[in-house]
mmCIF file of C-alpha atoms in Angstrom:
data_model
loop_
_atom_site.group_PDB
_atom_site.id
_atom_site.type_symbol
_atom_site.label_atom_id
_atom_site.label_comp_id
_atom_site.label_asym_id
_atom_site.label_seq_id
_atom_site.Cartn_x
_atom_site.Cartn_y
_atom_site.Cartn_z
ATOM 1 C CA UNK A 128 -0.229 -32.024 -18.829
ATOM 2 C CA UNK A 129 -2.408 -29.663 -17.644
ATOM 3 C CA UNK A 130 -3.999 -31.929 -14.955
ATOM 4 C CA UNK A 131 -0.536 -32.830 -13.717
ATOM 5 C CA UNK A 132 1.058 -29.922 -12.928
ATOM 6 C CA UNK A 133 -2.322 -28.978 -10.833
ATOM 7 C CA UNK A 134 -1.807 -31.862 -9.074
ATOM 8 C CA UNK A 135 1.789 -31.167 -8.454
ATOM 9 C CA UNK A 136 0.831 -27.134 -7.463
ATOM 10 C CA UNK A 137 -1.793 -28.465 -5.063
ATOM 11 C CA UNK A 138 0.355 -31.077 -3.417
ATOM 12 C CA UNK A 139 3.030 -28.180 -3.000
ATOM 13 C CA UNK A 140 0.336 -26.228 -1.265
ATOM 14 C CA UNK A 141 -0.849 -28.609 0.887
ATOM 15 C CA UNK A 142 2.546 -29.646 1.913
ATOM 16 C CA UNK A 143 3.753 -26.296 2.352
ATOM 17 C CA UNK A 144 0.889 -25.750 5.375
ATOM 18 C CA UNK A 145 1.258 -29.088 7.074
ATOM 19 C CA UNK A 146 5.088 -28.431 7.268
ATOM 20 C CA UNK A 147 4.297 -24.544 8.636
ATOM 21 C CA UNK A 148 1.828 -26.653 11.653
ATOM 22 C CA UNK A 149 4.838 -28.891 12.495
ATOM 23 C CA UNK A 150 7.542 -26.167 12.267
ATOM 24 C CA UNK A 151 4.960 -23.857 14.701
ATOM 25 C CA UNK A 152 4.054 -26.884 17.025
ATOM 26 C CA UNK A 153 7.918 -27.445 17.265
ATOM 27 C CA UNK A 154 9.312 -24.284 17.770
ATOM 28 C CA UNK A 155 6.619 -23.995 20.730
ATOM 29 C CA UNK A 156 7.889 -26.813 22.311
ATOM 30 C CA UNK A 157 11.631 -25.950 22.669
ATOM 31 C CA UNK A 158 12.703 -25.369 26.084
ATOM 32 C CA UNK A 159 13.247 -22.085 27.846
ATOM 33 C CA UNK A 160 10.694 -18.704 27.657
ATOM 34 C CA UNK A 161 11.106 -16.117 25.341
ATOM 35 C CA UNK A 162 9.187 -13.644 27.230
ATOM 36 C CA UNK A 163 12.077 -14.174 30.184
ATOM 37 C CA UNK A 164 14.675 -13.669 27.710
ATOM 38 C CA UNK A 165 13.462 -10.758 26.825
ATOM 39 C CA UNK A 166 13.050 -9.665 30.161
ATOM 40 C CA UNK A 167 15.928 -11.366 31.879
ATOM 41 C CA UNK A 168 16.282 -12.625 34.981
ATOM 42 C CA UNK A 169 14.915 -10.566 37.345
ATOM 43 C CA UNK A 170 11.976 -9.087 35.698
ATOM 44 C CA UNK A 171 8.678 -9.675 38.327
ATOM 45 C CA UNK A 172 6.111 -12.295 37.408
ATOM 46 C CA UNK A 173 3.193 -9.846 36.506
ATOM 47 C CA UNK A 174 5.877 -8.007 34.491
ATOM 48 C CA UNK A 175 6.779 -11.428 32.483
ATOM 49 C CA UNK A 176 2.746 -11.995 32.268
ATOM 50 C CA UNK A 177 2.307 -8.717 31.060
ATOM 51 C CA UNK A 178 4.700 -9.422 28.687
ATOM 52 C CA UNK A 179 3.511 -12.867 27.550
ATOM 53 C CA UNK A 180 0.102 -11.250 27.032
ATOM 54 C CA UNK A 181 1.155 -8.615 24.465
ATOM 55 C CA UNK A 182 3.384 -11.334 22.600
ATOM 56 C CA UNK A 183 0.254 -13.271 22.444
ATOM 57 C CA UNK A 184 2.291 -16.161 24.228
ATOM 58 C CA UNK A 185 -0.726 -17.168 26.972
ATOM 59 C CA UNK A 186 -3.292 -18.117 23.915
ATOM 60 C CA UNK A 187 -4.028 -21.038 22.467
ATOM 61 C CA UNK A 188 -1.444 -22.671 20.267
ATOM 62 C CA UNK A 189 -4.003 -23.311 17.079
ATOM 63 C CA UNK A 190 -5.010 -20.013 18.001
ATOM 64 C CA UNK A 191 -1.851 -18.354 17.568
ATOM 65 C CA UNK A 192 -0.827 -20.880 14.689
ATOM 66 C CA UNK A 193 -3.673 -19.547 12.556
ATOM 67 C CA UNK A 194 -2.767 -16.174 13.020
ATOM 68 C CA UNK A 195 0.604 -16.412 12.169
ATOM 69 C CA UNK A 196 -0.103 -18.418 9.332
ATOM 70 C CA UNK A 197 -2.751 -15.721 8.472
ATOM 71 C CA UNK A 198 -0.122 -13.071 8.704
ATOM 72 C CA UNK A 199 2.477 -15.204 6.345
ATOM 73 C CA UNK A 200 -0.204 -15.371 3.827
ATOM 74 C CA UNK A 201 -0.448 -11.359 3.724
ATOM 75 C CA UNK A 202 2.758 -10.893 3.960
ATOM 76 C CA UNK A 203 3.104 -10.084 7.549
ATOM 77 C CA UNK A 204 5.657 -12.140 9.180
ATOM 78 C CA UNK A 205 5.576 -10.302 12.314
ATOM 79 C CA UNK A 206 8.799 -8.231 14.511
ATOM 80 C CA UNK A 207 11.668 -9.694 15.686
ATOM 81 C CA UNK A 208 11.763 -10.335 19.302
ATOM 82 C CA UNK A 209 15.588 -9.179 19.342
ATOM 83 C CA UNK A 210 15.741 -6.713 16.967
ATOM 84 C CA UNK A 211 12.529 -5.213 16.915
ATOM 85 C CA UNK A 212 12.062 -4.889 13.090
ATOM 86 C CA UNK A 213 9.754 -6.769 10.876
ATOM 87 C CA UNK A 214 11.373 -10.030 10.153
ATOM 88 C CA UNK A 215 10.315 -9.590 6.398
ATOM 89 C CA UNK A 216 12.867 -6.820 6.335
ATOM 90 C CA UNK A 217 15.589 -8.706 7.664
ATOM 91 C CA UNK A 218 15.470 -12.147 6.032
ATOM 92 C CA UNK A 219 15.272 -9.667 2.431
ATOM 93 C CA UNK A 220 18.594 -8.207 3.815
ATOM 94 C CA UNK A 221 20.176 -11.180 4.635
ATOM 95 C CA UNK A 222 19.005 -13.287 1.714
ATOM 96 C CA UNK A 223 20.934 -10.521 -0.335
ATOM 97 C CA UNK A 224 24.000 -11.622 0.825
ATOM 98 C CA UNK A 225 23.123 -15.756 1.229
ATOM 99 C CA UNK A 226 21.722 -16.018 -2.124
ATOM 100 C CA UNK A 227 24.356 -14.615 -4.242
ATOM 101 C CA UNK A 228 26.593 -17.112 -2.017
ATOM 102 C CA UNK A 229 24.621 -20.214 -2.713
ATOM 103 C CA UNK A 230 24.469 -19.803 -6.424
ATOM 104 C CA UNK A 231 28.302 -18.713 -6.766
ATOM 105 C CA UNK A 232 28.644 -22.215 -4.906
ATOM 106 C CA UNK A 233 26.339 -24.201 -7.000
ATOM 107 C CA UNK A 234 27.612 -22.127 -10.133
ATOM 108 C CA UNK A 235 31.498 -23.367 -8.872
ATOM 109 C CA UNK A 236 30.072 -26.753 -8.193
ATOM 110 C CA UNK A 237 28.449 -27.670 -11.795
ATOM 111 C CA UNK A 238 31.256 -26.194 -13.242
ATOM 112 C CA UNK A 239 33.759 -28.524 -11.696
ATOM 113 C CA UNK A 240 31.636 -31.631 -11.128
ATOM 114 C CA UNK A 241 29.855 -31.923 -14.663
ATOM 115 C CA UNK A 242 33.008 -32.046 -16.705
ATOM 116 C CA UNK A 243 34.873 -33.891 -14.223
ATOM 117 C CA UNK A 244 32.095 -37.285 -13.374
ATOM 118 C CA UNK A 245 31.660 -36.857 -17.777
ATOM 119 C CA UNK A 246 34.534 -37.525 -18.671
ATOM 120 C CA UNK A 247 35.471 -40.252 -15.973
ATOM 121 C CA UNK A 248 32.336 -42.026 -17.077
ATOM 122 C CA UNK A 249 33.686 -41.776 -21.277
ATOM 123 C CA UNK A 250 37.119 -42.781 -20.018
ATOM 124 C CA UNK A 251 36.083 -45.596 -16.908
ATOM 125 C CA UNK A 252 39.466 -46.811 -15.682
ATOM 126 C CA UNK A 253 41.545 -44.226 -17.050
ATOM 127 C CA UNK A 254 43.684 -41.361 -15.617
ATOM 128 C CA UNK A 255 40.195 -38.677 -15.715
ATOM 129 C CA UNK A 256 38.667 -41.559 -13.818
ATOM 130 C CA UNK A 257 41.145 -42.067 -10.947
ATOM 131 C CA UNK A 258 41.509 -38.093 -10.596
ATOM 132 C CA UNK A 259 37.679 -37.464 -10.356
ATOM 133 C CA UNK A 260 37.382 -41.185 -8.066
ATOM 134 C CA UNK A 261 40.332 -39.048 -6.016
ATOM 135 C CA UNK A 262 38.486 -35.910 -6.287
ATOM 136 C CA UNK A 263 35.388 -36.663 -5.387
ATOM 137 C CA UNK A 264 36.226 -38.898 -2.104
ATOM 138 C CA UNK A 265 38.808 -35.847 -0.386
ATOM 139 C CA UNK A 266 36.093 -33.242 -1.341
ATOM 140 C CA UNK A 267 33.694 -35.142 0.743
ATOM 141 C CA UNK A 268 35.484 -36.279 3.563
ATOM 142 C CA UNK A 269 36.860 -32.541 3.870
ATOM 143 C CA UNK A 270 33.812 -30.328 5.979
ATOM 144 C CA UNK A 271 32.984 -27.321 4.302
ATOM 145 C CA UNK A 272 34.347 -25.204 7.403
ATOM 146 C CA UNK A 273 37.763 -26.977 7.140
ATOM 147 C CA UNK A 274 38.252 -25.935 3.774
ATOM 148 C CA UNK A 275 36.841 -22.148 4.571
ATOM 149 C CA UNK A 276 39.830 -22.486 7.321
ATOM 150 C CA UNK A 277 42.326 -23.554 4.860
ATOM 151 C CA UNK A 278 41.446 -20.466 2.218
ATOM 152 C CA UNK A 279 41.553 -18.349 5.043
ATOM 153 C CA UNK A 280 45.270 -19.510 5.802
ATOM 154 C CA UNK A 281 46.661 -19.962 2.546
ATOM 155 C CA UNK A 282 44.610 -16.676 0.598
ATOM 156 C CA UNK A 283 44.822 -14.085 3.412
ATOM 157 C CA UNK A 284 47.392 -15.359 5.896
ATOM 158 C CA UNK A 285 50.024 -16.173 3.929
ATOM 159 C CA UNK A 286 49.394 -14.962 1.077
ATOM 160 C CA UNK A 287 47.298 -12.261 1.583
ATOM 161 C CA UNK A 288 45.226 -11.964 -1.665
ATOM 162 C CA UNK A 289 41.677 -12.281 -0.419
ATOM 163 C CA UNK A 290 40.120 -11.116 2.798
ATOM 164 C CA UNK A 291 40.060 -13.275 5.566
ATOM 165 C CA UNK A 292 36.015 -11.822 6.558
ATOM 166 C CA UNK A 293 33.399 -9.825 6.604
ATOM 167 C CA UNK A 294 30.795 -8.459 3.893
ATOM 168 C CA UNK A 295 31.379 -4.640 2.672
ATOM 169 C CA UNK A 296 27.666 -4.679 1.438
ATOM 170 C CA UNK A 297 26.512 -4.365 -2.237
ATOM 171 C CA UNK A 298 26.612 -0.550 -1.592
ATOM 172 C CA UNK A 299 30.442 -0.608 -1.443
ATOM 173 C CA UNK A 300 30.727 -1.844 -5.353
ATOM 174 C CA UNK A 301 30.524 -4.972 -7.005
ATOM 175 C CA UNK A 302 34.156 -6.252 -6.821
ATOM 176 C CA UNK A 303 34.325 -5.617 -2.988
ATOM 177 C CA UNK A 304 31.112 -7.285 -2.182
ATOM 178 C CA UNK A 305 31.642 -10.255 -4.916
ATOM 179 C CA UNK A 306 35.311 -10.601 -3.788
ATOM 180 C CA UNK A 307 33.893 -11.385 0.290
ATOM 181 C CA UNK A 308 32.056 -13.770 -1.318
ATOM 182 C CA UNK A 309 34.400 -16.191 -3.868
ATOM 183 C CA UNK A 310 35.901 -18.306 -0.575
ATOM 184 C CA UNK A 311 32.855 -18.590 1.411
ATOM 185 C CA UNK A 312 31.526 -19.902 -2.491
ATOM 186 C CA UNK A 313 34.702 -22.689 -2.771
ATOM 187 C CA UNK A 314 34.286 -23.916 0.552
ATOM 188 C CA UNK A 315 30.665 -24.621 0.371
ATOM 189 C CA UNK A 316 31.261 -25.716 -3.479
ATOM 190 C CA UNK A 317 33.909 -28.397 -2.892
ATOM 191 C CA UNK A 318 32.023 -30.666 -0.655
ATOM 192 C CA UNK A 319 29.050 -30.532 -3.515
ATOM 193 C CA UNK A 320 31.084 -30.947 -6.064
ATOM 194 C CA UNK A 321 32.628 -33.942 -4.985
ATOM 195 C CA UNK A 322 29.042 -35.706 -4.491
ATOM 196 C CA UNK A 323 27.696 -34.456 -7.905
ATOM 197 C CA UNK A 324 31.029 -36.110 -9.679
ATOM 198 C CA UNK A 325 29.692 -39.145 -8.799
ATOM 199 C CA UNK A 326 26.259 -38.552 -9.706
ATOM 200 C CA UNK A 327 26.889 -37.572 -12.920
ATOM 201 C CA UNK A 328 29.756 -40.462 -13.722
ATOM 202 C CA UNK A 329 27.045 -42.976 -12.435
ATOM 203 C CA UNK A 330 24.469 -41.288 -14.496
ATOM 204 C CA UNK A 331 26.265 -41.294 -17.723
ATOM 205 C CA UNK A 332 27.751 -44.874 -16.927
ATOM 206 C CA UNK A 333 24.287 -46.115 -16.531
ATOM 207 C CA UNK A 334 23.314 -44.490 -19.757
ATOM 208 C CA UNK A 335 25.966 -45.849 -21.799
ATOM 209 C CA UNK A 336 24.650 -49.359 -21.808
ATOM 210 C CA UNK A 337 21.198 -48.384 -22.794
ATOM 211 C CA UNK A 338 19.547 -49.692 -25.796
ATOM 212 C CA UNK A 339 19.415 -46.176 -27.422
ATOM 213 C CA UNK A 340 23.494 -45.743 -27.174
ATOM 214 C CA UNK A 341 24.347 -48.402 -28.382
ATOM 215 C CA UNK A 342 22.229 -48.244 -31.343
ATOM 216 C CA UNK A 343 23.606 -45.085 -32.053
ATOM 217 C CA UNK A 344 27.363 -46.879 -31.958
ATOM 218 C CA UNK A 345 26.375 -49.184 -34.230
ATOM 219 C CA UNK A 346 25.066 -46.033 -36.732
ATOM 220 C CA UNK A 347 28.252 -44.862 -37.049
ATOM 221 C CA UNK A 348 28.172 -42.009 -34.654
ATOM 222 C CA UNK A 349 31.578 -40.948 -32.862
ATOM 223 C CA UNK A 350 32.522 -40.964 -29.388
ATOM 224 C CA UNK A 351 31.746 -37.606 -28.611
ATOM 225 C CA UNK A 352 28.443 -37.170 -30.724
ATOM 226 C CA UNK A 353 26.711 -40.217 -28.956
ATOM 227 C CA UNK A 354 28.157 -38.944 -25.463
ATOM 228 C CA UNK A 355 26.990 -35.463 -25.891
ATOM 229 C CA UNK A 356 23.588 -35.671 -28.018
ATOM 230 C CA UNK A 357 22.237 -39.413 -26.732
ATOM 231 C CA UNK A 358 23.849 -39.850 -23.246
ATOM 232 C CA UNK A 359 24.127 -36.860 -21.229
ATOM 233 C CA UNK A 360 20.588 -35.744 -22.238
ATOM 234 C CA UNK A 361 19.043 -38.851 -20.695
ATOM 235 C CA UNK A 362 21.613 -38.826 -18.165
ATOM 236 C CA UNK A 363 20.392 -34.908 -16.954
ATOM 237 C CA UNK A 364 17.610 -36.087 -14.790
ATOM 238 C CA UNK A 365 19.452 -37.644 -11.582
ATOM 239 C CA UNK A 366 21.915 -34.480 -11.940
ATOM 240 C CA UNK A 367 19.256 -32.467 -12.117
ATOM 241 C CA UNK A 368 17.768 -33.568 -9.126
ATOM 242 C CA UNK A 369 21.148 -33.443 -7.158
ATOM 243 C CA UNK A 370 21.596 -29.967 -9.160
ATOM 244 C CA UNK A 371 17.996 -28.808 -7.298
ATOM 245 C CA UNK A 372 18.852 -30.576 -3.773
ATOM 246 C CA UNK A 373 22.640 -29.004 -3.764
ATOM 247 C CA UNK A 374 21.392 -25.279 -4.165
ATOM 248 C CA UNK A 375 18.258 -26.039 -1.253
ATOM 249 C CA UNK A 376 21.360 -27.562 0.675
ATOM 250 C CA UNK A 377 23.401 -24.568 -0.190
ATOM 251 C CA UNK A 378 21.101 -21.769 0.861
ATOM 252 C CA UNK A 379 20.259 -23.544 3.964
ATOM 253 C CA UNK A 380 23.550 -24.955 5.334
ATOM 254 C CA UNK A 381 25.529 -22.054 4.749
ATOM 255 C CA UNK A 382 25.421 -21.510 8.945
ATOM 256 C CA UNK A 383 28.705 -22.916 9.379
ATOM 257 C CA UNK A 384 30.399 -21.118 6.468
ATOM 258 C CA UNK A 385 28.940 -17.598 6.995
ATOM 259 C CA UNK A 386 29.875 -17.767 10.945
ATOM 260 C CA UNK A 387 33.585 -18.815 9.462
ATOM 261 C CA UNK A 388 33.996 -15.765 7.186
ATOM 262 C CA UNK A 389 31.992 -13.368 9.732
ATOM 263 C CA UNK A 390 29.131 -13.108 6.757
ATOM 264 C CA UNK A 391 25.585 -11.445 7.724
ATOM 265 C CA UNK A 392 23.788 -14.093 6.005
ATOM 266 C CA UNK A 393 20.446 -15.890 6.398
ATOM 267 C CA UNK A 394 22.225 -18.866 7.949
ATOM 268 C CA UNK A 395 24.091 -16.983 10.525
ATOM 269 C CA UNK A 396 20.495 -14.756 11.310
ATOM 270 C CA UNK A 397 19.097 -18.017 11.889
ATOM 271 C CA UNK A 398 21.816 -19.643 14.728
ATOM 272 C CA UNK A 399 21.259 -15.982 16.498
ATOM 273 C CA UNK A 400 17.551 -16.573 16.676
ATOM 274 C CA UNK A 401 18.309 -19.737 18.362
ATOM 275 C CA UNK A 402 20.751 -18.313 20.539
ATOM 276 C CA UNK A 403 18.498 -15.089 21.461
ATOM 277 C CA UNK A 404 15.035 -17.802 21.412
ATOM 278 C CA UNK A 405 13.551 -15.335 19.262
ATOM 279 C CA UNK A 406 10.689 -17.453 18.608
ATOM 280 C CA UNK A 407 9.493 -15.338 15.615
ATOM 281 C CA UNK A 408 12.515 -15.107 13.917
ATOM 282 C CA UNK A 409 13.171 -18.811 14.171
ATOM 283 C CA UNK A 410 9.688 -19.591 12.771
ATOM 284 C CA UNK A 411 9.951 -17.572 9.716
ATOM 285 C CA UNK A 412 13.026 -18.580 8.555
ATOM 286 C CA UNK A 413 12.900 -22.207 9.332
ATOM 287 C CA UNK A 414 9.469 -21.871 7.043
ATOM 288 C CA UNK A 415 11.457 -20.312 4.698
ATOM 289 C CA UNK A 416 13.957 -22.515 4.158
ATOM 290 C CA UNK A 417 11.548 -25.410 3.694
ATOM 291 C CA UNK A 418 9.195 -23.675 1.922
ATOM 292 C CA UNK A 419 12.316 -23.295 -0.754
ATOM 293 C CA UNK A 420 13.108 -26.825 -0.516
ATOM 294 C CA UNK A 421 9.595 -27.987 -1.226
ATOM 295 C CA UNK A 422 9.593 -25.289 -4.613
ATOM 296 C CA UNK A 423 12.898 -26.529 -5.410
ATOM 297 C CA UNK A 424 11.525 -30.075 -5.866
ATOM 298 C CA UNK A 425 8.217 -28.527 -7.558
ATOM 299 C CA UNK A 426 10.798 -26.809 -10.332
ATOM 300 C CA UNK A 427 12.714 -30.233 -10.419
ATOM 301 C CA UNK A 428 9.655 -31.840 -11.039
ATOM 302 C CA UNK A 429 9.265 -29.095 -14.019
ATOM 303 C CA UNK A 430 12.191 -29.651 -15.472
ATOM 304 C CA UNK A 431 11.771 -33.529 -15.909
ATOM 305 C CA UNK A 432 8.984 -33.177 -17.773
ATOM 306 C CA UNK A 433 10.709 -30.443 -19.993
ATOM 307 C CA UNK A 434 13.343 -32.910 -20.447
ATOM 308 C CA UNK A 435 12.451 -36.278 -20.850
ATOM 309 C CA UNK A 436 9.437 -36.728 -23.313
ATOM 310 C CA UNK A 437 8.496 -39.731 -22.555
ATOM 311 C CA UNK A 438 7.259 -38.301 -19.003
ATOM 312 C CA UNK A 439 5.415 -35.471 -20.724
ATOM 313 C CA UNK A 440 3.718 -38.533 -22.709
ATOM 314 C CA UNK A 441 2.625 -40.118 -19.371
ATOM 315 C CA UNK A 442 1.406 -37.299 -17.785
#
């Protein structure tokens, strides 16, 4: 066991660096110069070389790559081009508002998917079946800024329960801040949802004509007791693994979403960087967002071995 999840922790380490050399040997090769952004158009050449000098732009590229991987290691990720700040500071103060986002979504999403692809799987054919079958193909085709427009119309047009935008901040109370938050969360939830119904009817489905369930039929067991104790434990590790992809998915793809609802999130602070070409900014979030994709899968990986014994039994 031991052994393995070494294995695992060192693969996760080395992947982590080759993906921050590709993510630094891309970002250098997009078009256009930040120092000239910076300085606009008619700043003098030894101005823009002066420039380029004190960003450390006119250096080698391993050069540079080492120290800002050095400087990610010690927690250093450097000032923002734009803004001027450290870029630890403001990916902390927009994660505090993307974060709580992403897991109201995935929250919203298990809670409607689980149940739903369940008991279309226990009841293939039947009226749970169409409605999830229905369910799952509109929340799909629908993009996730379609239905943010739709909440926006219906909730604070027409309506006018919820508000149509913005973020008070966490500093204006919890209601406020959590009540920006619940569209932004059903928009990015639905399309998610949809996909995980079908995940988890195909995963119990498959389950249910195993050796182990149908040996527990033929015990005596009800409906319900083989479906909930035999079935949907064995059927946890593809949802899982959705589950794990979804939030990664969630955290990273909330752009759209948070530009929608006018949200200061990490999404929206990256699609300025790339506006602005603030080449720093851009570097350390990009890293960020993979490096939580590749600990996502690392804690995935955790969690199959916590749940299936027989993959304990092999490692």
């Amino acid at each position: 066991m031991i052994p393995l999840l070494a294995r695992r922790f060192a693969g996760l380490i080395v992947t982590l660096v080759v993906v921050s050399l590709l993510i630094f040997a891309v970002m250098d090769l997009l078009p256009g110069d930040p120092a000239s952004i910076m300085l606009g158009t008619s700043a003098t050449p030894e101005t823009l070389a002066a420039l380029r000098h004190n960003l450390g732009l006119d250096q080698p590229l391993l050069l540079r790559y080492g120290q800002w991987l050095t400087g990610v290691l010690s927690g250093d990720l450097g000032n923002s081009l734009t803004y001027g700040v450290p870029v630890a500071g403001l990916i902390v103060e927009r994660l505090a508002v993307t974060l709580p986002l992403a897991l109201m979504a995935i929250v919203l999403s298990v809670a409607i998917a689980l149940p739903l692809g369940v008991l279309a799987a226990s009841r293939r054919g039947g009226v749970f079946d169409v409605i999830a079958t229905l369910f799952s193909q509109i929340s799909i085709a629908v993009p996730a800024f379609w239905v943010a427009l739709l909440l926006i119309i219906l909730f604070s047009t027409v309506l006018g329960l919820m508000p149509a935008g913005g973020f008070p901040g966490w500093g204006a109370g919890l209601l406020p801040a959590l009540q920006a938050l619940v569209m932004p969360a059903v928009a990015l939830a639905m399309p998610q949802a949809g996909v995980l119904t079908r995940v988890a009817r195909s995963a119990v489905l498959d389950m249910m004509h195993e050796d182990f369930a149908r040996t527990a039929v033929a015990k005596g067991l009800s409906r319900s007791a083989v479906l909930w104790r035999h079935i949907l434990p064995n059927a946890l590790i593809p949802i899982l693994t959705m589950i794990g992809l979804q939030f990664t998915f969630l955290v990273a793809g909330a752009v759209l979403v948070e530009n929608v609802f006018n949200l200061p999130g990490l999404g929206r602070l990256a699609l300025q960087a790339l506006s602005q070409r603030d080449i720093i900014v851009m570097q350390d979030v990009v890293l960020f967002f993979a490096g939580l994709v590749i600990v996502m899968n690392f804690i995935v990986d955790l969690s199959y071995l916590a749940i299936d014994p027989r993959m304990r039994k092999a490692a």
